[in-house]
mmCIF file of C-alpha atoms in Angstrom:
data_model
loop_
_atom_site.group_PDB
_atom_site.id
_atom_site.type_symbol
_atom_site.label_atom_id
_atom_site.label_comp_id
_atom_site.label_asym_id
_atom_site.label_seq_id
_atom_site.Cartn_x
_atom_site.Cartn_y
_atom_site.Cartn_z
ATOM 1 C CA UNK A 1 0.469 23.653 13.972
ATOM 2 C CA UNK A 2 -1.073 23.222 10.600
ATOM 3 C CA UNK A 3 -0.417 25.259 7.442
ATOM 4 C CA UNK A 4 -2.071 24.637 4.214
ATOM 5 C CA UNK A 5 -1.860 26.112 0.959
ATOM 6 C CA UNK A 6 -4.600 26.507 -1.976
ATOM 7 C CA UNK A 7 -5.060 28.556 -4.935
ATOM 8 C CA UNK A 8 -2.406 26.578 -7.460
ATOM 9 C CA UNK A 9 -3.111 26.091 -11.605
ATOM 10 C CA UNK A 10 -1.938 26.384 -14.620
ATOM 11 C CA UNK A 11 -2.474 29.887 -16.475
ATOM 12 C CA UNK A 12 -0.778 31.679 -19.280
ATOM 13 C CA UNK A 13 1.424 33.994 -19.389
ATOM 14 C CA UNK A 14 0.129 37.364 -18.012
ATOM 15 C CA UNK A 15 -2.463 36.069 -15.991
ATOM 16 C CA UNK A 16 -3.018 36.328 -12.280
ATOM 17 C CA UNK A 17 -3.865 33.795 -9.485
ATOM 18 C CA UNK A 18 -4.263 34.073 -5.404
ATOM 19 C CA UNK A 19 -2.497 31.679 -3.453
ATOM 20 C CA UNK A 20 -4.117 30.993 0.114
ATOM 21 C CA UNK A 21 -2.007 29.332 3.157
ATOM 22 C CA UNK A 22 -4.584 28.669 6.245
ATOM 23 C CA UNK A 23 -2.815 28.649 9.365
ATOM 24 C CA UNK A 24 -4.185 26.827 12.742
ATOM 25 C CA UNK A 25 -3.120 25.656 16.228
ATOM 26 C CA UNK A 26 -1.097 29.101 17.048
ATOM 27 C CA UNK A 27 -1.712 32.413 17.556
ATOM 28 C CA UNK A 28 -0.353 34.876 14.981
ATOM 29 C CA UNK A 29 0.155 37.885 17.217
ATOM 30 C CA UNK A 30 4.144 36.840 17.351
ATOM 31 C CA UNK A 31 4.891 35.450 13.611
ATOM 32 C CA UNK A 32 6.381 35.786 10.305
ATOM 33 C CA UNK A 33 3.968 33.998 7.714
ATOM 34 C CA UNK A 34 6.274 33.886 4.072
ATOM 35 C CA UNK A 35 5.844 32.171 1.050
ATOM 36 C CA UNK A 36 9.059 30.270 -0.558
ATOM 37 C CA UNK A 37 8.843 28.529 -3.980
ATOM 38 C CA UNK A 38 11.303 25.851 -5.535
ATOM 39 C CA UNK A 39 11.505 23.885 -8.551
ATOM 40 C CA UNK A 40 13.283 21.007 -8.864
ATOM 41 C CA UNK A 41 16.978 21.284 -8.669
ATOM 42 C CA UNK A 42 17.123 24.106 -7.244
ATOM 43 C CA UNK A 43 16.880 26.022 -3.526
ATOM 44 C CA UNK A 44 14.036 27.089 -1.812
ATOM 45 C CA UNK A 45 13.524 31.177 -2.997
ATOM 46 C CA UNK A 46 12.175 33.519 -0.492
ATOM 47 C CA UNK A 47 9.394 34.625 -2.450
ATOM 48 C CA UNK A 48 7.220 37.237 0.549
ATOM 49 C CA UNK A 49 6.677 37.611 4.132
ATOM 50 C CA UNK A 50 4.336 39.549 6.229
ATOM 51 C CA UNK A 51 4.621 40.341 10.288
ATOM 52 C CA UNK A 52 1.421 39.667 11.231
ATOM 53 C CA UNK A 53 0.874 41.760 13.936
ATOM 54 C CA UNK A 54 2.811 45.000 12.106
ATOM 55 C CA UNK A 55 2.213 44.137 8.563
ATOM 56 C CA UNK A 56 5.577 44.715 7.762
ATOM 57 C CA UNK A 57 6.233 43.078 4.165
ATOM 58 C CA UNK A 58 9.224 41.850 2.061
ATOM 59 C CA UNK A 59 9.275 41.179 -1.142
ATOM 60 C CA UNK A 60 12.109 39.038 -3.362
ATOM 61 C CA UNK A 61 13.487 41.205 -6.120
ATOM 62 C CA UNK A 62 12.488 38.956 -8.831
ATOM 63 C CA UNK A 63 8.571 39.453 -7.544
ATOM 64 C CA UNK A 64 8.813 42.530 -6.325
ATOM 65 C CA UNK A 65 6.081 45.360 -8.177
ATOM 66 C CA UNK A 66 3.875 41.981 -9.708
ATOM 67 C CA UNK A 67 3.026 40.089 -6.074
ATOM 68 C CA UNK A 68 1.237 41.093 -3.122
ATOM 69 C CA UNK A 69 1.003 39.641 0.206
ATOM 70 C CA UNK A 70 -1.569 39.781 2.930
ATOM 71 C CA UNK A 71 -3.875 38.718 5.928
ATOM 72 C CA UNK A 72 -7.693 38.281 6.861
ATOM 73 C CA UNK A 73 -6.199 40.576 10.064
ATOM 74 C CA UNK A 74 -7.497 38.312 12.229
ATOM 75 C CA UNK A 75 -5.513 38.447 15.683
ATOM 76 C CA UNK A 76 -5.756 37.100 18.800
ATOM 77 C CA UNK A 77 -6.983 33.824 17.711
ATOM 78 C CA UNK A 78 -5.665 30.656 16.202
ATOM 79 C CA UNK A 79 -6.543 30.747 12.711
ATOM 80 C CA UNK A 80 -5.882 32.985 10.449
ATOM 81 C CA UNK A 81 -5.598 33.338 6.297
ATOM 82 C CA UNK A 82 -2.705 34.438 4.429
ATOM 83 C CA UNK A 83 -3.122 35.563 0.633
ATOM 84 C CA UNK A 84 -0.177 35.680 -2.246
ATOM 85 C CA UNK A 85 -1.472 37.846 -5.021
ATOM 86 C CA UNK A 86 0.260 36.699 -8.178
ATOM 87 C CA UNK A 87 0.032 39.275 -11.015
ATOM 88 C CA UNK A 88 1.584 39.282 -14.587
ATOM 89 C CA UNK A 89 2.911 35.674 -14.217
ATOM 90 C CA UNK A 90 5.980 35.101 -15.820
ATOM 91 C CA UNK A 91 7.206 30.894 -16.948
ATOM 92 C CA UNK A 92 10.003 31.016 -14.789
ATOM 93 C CA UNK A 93 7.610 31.920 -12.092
ATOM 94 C CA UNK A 94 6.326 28.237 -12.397
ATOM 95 C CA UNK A 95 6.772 26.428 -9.480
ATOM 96 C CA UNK A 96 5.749 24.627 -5.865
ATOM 97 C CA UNK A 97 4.912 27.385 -3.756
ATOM 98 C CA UNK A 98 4.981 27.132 -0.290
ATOM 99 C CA UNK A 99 4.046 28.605 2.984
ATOM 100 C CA UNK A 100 5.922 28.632 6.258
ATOM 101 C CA UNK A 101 5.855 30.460 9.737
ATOM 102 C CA UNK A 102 8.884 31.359 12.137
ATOM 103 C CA UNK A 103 8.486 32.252 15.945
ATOM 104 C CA UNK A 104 8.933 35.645 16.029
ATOM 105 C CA UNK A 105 9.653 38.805 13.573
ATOM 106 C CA UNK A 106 12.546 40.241 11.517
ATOM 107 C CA UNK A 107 13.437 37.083 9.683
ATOM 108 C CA UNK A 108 12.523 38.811 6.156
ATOM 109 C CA UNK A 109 13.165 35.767 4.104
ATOM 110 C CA UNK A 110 15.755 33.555 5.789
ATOM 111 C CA UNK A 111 14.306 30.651 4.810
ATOM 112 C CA UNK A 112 16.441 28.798 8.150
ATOM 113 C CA UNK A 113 14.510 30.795 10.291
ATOM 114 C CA UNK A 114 11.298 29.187 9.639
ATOM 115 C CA UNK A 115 10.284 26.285 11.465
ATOM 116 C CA UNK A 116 6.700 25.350 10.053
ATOM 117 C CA UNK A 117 6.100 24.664 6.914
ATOM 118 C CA UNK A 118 2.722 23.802 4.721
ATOM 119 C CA UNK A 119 3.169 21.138 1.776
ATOM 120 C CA UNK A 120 3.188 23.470 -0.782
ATOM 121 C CA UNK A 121 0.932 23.964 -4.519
ATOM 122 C CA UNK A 122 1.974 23.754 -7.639
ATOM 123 C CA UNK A 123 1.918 26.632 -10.144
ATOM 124 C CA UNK A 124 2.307 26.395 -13.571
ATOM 125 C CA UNK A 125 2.679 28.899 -16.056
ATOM 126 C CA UNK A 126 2.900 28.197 -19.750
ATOM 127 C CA UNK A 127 4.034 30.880 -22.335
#
């Protein structure tokens, strides 16, 4: 199991930027893919999630309206692509952004129920 995250930077305030997390070595038909971020000090916030198989989505409050989540829809197979869609960032969203997948579905953002985890990019957002 593999997860690994691209798409990090620095940008301004206002500006957008598309997070990837590419996912091998298990099928996606039966998982929760999220994104989490954390900054020092702090805990890990459930930032999105998306049932593959359903596309069912959550969204944390303080995202909620400015992020978008998605997949490359590819199913049955054991890689697959999932996007984070950052729009009018904000400097407190600045920070390591990570993906993770559980083993099944209605874990919304319980960050406990997720057992893989990628190693997470930085994102930086200066005002």
């Amino acid at each position: 199991v593999q997860l690994v995250e691209s798409g990090g930077g620095l940008v301004q305030t206002g500006e957008s930027l598309r997070l990837s997390c590419a996912a091998s070595g298990f099928r996606f038909d039966d998982r929760t893919i999220a994104w989490f971020r954390q900054v020092p000090g702090k805990e890990r916030e459930g930032v999105s999630s998306i049932e593959i198989p359903y596309g069912t989505t959550y969204y944390g409050d303080s995202v909620k309206g400015r992020f978008t989540i998605s997949s490359d829809g590819a199913k049955n197979t054991d890689k697959n692509t999932v996007y984070l869609q950052l729009h009018s960032l904000k400097p407190e969203d600045t920070a390591i952004y990570y993906c993770a997948a559980s083993d099944g579905f209605g874990y919304g953002l319980e960050r406990y129920k997720y057992a893989y985890w990628g190693q997470g990019t930085q994102v930086t957002v200066s005002s």
